[in-house]
Structure formats: structure tokens, C-alpha cells
Coordinates of N, CA and C in Angstrom, one line a residue:
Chain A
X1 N 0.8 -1.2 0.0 CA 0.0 0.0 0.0 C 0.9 1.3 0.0
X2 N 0.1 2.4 -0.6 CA 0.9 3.4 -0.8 C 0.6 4.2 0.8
X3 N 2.5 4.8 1.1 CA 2.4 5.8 2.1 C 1.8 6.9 2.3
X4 N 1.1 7.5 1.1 CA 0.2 8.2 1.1 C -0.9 7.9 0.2
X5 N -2.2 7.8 0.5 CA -3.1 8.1 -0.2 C -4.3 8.9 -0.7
X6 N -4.5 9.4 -2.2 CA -5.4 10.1 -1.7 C -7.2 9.5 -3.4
X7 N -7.9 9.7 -2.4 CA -9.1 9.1 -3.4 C -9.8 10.9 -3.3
X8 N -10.7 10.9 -4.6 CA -10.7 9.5 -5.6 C -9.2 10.0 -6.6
X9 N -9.1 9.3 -7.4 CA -7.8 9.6 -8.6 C -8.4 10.3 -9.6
X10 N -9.4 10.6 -10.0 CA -10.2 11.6 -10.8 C -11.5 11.9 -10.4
X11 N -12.0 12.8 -10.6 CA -13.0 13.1 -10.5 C -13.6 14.4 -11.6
X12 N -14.9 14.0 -12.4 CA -15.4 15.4 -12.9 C -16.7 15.7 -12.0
X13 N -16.6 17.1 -11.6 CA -18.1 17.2 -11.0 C -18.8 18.9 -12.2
X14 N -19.9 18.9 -11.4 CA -20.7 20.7 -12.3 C -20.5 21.5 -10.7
X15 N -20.1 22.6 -11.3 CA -20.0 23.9 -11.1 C -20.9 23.9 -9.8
X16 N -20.7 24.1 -9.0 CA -21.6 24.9 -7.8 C -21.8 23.4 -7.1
X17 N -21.1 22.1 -6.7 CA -21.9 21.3 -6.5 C -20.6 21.2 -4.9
X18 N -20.4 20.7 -4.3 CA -19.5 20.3 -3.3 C -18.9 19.4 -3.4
X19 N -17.6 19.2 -3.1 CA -16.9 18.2 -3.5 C -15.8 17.7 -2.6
X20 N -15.2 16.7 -1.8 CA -14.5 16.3 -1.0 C -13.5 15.3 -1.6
X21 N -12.1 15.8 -1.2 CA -10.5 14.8 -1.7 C -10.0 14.2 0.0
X22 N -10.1 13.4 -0.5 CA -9.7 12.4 0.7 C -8.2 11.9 0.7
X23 N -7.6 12.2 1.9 CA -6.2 11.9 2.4 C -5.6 11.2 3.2
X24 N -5.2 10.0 3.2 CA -4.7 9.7 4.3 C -3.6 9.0 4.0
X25 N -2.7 8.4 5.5 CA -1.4 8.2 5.4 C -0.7 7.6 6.3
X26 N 0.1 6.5 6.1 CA 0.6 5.2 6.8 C 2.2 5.8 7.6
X27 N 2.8 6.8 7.4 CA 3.7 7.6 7.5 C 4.3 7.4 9.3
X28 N 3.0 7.7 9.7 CA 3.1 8.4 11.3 C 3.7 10.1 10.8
X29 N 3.0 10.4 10.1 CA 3.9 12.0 10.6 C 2.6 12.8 10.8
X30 N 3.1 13.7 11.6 CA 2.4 14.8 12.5 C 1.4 15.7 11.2
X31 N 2.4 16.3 10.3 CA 2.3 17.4 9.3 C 1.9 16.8 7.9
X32 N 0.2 17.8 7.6 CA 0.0 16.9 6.4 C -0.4 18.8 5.7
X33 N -0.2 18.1 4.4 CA -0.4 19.5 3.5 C -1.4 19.2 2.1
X34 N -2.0 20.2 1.8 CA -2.5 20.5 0.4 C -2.0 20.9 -0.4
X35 N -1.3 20.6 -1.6 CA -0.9 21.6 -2.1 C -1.8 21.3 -3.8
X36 N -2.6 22.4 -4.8 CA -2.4 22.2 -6.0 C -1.7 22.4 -7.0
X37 N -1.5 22.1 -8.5 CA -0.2 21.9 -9.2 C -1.1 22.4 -10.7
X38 N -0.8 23.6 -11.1 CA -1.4 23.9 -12.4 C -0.3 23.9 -13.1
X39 N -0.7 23.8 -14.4 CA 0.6 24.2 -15.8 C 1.4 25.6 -15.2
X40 N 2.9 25.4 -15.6 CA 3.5 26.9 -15.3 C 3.4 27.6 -14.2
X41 N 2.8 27.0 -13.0 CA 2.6 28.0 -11.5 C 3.1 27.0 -10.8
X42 N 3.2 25.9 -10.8 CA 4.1 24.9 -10.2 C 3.1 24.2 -8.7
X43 N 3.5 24.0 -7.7 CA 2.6 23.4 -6.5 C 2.3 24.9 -5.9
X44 N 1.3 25.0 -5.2 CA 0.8 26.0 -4.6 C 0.0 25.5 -3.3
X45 N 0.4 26.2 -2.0 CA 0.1 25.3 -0.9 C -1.6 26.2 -0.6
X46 N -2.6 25.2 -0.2 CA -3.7 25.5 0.4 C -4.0 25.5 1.9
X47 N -3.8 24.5 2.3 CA -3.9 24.2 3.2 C -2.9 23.4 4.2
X48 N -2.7 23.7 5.6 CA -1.5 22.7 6.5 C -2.1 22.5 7.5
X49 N -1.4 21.3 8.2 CA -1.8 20.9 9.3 C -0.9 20.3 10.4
X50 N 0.1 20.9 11.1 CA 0.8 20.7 12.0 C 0.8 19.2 13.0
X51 N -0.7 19.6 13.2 CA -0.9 18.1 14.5 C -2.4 18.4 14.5
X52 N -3.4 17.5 14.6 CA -4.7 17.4 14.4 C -5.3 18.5 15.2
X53 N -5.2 19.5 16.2 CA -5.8 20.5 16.3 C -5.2 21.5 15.6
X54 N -4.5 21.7 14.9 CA -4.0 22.9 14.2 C -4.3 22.8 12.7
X55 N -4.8 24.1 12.2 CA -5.2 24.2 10.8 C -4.5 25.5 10.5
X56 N -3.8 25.3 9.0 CA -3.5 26.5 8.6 C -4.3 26.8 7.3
X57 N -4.0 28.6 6.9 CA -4.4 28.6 5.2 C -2.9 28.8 4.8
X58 N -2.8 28.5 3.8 CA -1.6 28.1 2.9 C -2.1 30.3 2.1
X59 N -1.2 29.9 1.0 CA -1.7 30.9 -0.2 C -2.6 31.0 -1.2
X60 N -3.5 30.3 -1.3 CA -4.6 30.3 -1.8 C -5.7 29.3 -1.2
X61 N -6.2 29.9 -0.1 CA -6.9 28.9 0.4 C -8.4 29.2 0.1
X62 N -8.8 30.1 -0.9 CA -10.0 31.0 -0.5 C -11.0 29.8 -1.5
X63 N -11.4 29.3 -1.3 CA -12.9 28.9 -2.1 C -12.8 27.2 -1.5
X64 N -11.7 26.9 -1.0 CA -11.2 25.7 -0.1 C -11.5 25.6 1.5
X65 N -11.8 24.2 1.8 CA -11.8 24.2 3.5 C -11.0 23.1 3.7
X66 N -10.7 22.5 4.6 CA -10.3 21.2 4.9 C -10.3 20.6 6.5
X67 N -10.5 19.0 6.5 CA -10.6 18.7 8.1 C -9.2 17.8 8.3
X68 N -8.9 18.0 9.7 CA -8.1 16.6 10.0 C -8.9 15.7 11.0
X69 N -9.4 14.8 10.6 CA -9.8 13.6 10.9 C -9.4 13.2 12.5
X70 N -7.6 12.7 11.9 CA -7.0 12.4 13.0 C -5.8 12.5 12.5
X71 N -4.7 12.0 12.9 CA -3.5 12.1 12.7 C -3.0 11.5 10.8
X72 N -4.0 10.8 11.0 CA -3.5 10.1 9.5 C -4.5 10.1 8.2
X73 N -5.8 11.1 8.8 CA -6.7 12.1 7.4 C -6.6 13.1 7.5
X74 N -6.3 14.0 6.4 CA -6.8 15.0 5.7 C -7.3 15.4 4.9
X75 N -8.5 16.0 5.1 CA -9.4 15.9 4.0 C -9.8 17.7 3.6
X76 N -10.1 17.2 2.0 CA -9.7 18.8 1.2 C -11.5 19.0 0.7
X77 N -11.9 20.0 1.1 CA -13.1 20.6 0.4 C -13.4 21.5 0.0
X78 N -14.1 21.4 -1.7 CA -14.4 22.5 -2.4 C -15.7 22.8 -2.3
X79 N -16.3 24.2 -1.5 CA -17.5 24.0 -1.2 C -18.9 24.4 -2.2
X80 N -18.4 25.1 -3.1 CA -19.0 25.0 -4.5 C -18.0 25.5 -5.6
X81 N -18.0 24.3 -6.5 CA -16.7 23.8 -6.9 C -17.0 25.1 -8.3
X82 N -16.5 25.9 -8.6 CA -16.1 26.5 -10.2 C -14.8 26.0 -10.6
X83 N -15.0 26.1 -12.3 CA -14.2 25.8 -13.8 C -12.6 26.4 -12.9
X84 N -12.1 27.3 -12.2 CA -11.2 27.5 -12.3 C -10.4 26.8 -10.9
X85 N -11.2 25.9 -10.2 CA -10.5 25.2 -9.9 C -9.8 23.8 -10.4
X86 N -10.8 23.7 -11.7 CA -10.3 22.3 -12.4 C -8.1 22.3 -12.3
X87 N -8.1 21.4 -11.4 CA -6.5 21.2 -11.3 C -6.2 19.8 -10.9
X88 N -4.6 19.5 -10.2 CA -4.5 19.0 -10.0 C -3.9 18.7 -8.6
X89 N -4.9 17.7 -7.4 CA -4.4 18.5 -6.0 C -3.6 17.5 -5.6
X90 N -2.7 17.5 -4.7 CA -1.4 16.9 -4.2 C -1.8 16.8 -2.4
X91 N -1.9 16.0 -1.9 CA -2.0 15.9 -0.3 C -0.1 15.5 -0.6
X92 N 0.5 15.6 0.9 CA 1.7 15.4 1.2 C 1.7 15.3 3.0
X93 N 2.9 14.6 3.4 CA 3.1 15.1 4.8 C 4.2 14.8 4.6
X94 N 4.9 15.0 6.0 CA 6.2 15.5 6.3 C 6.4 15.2 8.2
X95 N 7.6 14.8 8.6 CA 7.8 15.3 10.0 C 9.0 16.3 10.1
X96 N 9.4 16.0 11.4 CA 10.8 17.1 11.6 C 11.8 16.7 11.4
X97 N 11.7 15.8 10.4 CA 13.0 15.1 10.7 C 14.4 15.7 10.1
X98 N 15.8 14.8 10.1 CA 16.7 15.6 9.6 C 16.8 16.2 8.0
X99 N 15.7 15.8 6.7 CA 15.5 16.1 5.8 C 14.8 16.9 5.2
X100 N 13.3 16.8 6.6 CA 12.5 17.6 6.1 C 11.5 17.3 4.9
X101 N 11.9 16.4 4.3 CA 11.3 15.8 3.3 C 10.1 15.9 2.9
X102 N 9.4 15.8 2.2 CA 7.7 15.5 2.2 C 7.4 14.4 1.5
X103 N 6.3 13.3 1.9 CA 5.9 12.6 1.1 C 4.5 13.2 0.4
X104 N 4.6 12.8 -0.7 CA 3.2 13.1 -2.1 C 2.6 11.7 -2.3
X105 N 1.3 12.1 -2.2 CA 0.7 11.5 -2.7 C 0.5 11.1 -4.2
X106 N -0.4 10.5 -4.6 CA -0.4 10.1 -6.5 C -0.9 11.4 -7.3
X107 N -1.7 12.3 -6.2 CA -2.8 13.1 -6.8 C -4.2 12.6 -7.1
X108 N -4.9 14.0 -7.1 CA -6.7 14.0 -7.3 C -6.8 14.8 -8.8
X109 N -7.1 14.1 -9.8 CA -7.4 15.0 -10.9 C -8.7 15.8 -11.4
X110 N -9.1 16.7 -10.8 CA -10.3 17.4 -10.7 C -10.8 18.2 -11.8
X111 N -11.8 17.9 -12.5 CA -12.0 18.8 -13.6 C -13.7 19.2 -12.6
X112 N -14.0 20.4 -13.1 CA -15.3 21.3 -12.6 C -15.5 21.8 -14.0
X113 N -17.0 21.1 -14.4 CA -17.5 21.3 -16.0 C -18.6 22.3 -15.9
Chain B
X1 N 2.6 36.3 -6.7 CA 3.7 36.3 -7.2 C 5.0 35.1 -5.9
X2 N 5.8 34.6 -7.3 CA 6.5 33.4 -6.9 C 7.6 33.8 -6.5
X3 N 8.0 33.0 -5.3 CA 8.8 33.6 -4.4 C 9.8 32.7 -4.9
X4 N 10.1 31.5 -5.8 CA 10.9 30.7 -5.9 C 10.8 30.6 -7.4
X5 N 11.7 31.4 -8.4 CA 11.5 31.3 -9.9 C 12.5 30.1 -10.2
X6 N 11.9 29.7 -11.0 CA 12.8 29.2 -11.6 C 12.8 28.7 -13.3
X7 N 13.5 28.3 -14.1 CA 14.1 28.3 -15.7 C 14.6 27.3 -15.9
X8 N 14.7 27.1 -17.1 CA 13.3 27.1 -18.6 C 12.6 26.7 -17.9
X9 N 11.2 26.5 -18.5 CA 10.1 26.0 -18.5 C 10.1 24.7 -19.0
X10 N 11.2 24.5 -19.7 CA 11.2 23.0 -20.6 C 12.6 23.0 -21.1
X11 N 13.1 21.5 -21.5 CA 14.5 21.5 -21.4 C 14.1 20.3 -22.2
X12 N 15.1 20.3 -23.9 CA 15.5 19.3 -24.2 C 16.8 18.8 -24.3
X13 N 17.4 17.2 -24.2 CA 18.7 17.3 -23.6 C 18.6 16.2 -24.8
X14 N 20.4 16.3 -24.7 CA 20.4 14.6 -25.6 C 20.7 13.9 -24.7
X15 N 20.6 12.5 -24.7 CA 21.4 11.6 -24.4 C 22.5 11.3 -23.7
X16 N 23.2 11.3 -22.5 CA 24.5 11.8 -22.1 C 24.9 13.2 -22.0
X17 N 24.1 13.9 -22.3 CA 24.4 15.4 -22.0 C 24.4 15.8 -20.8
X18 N 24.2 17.2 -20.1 CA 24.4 18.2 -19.1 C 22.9 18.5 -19.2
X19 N 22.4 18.8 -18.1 CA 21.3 19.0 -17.7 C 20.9 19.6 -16.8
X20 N 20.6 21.2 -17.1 CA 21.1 22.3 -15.8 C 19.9 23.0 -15.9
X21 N 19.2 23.5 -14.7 CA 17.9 23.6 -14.0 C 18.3 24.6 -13.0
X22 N 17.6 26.2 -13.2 CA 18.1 27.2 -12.4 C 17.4 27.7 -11.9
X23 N 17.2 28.0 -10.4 CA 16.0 28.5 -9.4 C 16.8 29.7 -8.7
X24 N 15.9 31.1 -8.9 CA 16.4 32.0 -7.9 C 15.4 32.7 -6.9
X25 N 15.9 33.3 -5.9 CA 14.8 33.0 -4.6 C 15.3 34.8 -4.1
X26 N 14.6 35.6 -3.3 CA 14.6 36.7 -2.4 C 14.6 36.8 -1.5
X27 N 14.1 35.6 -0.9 CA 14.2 35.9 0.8 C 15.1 35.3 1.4
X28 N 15.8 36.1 2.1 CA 16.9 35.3 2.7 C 17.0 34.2 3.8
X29 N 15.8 34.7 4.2 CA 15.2 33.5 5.5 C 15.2 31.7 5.1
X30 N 15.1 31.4 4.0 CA 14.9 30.4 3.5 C 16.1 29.5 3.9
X31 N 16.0 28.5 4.4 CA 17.1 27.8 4.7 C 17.5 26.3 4.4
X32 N 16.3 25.9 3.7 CA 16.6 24.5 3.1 C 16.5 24.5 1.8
X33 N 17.1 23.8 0.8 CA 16.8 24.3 -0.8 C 16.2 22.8 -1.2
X34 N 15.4 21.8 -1.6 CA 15.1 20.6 -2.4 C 14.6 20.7 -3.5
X35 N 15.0 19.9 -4.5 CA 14.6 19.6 -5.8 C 13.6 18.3 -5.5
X36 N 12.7 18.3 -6.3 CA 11.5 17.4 -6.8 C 11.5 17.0 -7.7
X37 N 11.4 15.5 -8.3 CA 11.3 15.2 -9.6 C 9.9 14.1 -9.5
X38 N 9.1 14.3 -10.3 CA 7.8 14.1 -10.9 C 7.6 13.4 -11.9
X39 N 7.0 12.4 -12.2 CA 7.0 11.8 -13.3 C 5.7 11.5 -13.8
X40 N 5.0 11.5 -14.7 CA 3.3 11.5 -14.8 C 2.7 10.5 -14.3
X41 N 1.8 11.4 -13.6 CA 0.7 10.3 -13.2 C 1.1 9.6 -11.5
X42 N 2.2 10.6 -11.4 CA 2.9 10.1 -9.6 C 2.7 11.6 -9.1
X43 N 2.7 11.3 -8.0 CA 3.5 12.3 -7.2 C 4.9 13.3 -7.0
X44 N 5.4 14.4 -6.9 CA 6.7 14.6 -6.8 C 7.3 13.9 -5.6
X45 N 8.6 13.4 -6.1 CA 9.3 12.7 -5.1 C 11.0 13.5 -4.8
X46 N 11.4 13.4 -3.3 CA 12.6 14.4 -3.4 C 14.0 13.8 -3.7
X47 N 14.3 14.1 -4.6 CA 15.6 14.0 -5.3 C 16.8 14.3 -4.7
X48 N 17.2 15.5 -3.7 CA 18.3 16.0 -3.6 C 17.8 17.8 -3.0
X49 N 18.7 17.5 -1.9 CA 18.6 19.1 -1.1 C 19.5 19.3 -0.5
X50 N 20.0 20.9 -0.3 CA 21.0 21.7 -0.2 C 20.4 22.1 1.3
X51 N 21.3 22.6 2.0 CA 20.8 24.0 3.0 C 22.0 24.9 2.8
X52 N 22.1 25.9 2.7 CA 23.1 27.4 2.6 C 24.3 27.5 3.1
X53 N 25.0 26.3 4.2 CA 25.9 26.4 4.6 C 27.1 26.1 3.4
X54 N 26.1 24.8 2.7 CA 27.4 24.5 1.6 C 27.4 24.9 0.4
X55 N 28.2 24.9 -0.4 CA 27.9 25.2 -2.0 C 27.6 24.2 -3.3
X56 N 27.7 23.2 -2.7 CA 27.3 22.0 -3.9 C 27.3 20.6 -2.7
X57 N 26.1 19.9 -3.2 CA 26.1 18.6 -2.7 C 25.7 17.5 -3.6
X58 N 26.6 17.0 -4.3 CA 26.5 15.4 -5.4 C 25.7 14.1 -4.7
X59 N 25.0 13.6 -5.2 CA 24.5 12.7 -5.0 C 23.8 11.6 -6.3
X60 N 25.2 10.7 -6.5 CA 25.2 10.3 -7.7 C 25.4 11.3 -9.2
X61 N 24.5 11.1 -10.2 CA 24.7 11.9 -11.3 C 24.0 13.2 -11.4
X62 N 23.1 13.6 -9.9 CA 22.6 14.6 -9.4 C 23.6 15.8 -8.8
X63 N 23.5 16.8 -9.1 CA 24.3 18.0 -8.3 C 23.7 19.1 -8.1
X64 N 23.4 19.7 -6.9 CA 22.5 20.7 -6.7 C 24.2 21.9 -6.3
X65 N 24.2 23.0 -7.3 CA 25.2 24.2 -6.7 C 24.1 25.0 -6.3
X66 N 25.1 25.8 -5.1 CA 24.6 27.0 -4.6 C 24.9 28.5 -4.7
X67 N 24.6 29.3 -4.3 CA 25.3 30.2 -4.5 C 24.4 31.5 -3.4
X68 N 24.8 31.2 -2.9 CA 24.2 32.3 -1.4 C 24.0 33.5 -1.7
X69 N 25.6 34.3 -1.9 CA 25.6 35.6 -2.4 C 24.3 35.7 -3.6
X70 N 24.3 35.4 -4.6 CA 23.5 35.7 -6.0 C 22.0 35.0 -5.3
X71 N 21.7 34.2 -4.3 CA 20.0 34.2 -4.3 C 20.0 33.2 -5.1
X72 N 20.6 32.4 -5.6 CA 21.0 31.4 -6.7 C 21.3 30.1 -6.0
X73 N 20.4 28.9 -7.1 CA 20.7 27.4 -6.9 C 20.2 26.8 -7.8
X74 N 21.0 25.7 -8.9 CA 20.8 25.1 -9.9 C 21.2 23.8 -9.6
X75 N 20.1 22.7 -10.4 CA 20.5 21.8 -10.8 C 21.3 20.9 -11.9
X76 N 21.6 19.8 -11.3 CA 22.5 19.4 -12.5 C 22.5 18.3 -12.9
X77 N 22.0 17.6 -13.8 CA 21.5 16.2 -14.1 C 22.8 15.8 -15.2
X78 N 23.9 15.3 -14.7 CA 25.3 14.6 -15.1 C 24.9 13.2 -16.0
X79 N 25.0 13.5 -17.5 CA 24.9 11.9 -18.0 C 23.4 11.8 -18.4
X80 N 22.7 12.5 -18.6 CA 21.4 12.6 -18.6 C 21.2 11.3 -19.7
X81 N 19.9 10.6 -19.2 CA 19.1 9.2 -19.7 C 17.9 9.4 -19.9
X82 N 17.5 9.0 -20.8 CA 16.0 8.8 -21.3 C 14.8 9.2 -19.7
X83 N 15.5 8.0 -18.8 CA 14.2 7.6 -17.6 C 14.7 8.9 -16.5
X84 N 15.3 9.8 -17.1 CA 15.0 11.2 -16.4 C 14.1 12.3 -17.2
X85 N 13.7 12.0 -17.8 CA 12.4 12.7 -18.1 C 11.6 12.5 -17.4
X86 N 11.2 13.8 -16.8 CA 10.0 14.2 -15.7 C 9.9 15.8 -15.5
X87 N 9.1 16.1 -14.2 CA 8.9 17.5 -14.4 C 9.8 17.8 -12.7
X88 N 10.8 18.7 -13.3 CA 11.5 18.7 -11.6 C 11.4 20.5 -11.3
X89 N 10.9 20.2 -9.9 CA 10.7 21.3 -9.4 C 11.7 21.5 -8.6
X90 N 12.1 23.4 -8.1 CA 12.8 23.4 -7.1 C 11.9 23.8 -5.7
X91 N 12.5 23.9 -4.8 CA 11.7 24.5 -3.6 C 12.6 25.1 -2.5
X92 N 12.2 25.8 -2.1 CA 12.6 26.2 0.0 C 12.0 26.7 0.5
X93 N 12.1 26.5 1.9 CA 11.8 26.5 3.3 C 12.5 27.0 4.2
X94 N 11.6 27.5 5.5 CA 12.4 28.5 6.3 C 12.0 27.7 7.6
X95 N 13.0 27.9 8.4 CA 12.6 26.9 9.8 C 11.9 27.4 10.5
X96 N 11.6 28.8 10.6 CA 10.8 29.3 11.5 C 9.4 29.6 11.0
X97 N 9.2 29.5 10.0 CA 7.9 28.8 9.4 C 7.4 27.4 9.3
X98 N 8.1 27.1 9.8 CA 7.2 25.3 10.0 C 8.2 24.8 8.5
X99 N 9.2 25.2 8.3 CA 9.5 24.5 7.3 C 8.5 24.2 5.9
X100 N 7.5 25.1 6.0 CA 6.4 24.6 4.5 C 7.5 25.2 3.0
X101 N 7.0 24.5 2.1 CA 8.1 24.6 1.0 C 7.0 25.6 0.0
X102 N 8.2 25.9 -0.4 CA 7.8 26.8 -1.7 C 8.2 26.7 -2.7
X103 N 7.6 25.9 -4.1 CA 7.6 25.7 -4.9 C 7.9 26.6 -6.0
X104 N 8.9 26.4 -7.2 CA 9.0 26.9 -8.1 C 8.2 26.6 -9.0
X105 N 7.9 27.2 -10.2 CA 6.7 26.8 -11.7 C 7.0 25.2 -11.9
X106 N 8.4 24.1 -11.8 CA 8.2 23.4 -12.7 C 9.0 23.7 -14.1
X107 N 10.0 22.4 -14.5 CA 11.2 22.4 -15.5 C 10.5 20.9 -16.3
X108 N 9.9 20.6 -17.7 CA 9.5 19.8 -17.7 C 11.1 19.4 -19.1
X109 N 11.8 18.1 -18.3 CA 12.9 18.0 -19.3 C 12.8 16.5 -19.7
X110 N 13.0 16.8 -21.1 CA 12.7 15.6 -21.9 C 14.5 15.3 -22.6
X111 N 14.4 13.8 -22.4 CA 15.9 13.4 -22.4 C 15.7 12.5 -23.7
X112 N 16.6 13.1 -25.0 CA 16.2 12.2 -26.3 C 17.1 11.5 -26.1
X113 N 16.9 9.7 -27.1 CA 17.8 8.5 -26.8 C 19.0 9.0 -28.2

């Protein structure tokens, strides 16, 4: 199984409807993140999450919400989804460790018709 | 606006060639540098990272230089092969921000046989 996962792996939904990307993660790490990935703007963080009572907004968090579950979901919501979110979203986590590293997930490929 | 630029947009190499990947950054606070490489349909996975004390760290046919003074850090894909085509991003992070990364646009380099 993958160390991160996130469902569904595509999704098309219509415009104005709500929509939920599901995350979770075999890792043990504290810190999970949203980030999405458009052509030419590269990853762009939405949302973080330190330790399951802490929520951050990333840089573009505005039309997004997200929950942590528990230590090992994160879950990303579009609460009426528009065309200009059609992207592609990335859950990741990370701990403190000496690298820093982040693990990625496969991605959610989201079109909004 | 991107706090982590980086160049070309796209990179064709031959075979055995040099494969150089340039990221420059403004804030000085930043203190860990990683490269991401991506391959369709995965996630970004981390390749190779610098922090500012040193000026180049090799890892295998990977080489990330630094350059402190200039705001400057490039990569360097030694010997380039076919199954390094992917899309590699740069990134950094500051410790006193939780370490969240910040993404450059994305280098999508295609390696002809």
C-alpha cells in the first residue's frame, strides 16, 4: 500500500456542487499538507496541518476548507466547486525530521465542468 | 507572485548530455533548498537538497550548486538518460515557518535517446 493516499484519482463534478479529496497516510507523521499543481505555477500550498488541532491557510486557500480527521486524514473541500478550480491536488506530509522531506501522494485530478 | 522562480520552462537534452535547472529566490530567511522530480501520473518525489551552509552537494549523477551571495541554486542532471524525463521542481523552506516549501513553476525536461 501506498504511504500516502489520496481518493478518488479523478473526479469530474458541475460547477456549484461540493466536493470532497480524501487523504490519508501510513507515514506516522504529525504534518500533512494540500498543495495544488497547475501548468506553469508549479505546486501552490492551500492548506496545513501541523498536528490534528491545528489548521492553517496556505496561499490560496479562498474557495477551499479542509478537516483533520485524525492524525493520519486530511481531508480537502471545495464547497461549490467553479471551472477555475479544475487542477491538479497533491496531499503530502512530512515530519521534523533531519530532511524535512515531504511525502506526495499520486494526486486527485479534478475537472469542474 | 512566486517567491521561488525558476528556468526554462522546458528543457530538451540529448542523451549523455548536461542538464542544468536554475532556481532564484529573495528571501533570505529560506534555509533548506530541495529539488523534486515528478513523473506522470505520480506524485513529486525528493531527489536532492541543499541548505546554505554549503555550496554544492552530489548525489550520484545529481548535483544541486549553490550560491548564497546571488540568491542562486541550480541543478544538475550529469549523464542525462531517457528515464530522467519528468517534471522537476525546485523548492525552499524556512525553519521558522514550520518549514512549508515553496515551490517553483516546474522544469519539464525531456531526455532524447
Amino acid at each position: 500500500d501506498a504511504d500516502v493516499t489520496q481518493t478518488p484519482r479523478n473526479r469530474i463534478t458541475k460547477t456549484g456542487k461540493r466536493i470532497m479529496l480524501e487523504c490519508s497516510q501510513t507515514k506516522g507523521h504529525d504534518r500533512m499538507y494540500w498543495y495544488r499543481q497547475d501548468p506553469g505555477l508549479g505546486l501552490r500550498l492551500i492548506y496545513y496541518s501541523f498536528d490534528v488541532k491545528d489548521i492553517n491557510k496556505g496561499e490560496i486557500s479562498d474557495g477551499y476548507s479542509v478537516s483533520r480527521q485524525a492524525q493520519a486524514k486530511f481531508s480537502l473541500s471545495l464547497e461549490s466547486a467553479i471551472p477555475n478550480q479544475t487542477a491538479l491536488y497533491f496531499c503530502a506530509t512530512s515530519d521534523l525530521g533531519r530532511t524535512y522531506g515531504y511525502t506526495f501522494g499520486s494526486g486527485t485530478r479534478l475537472t469542474v465542468v | 507572485q512566486q517567491q521561488v522562480k525558476q528556468s526554462p520552462q522546458s528543457l530538451i537534452v540529448q542523451k549523455g548530455g548536461i542538464s542544468i535547472i536554475n532556481c532564484a529566490y529573495e528571501n533570505t530567511a529560506f534555509d533548506y533548498f530541495p529539488w523534486y522530480q515528478q513523473f506522470p501520473g505520480k506524485g513529486p518525489a525528493l531527489l536532492i537538497a541543499i541548505r546554505p551552509d554549503v555550496s554544492e552537494k552530489k548525489e550520484g549523477r545529481f548535483t544541486i550548486s549553490f550560491n548564497k551571495s546571488a540568491k542562486q541554486f541550480s541543478l544538475h542532471i550529469m549523464d542525462s538518460q531517457p528515464g530522467d524525463s519528468a517534471t522537476y521542481f525546485c523548492a525552499a523552506s524556512m525553519g521558522r515557518q514550520g518549514n512549508k516549501l515553496v515551490f517553483g513553476a516546474g522544469t519539464i525536461l525531456r531526455v532524447k535517446s
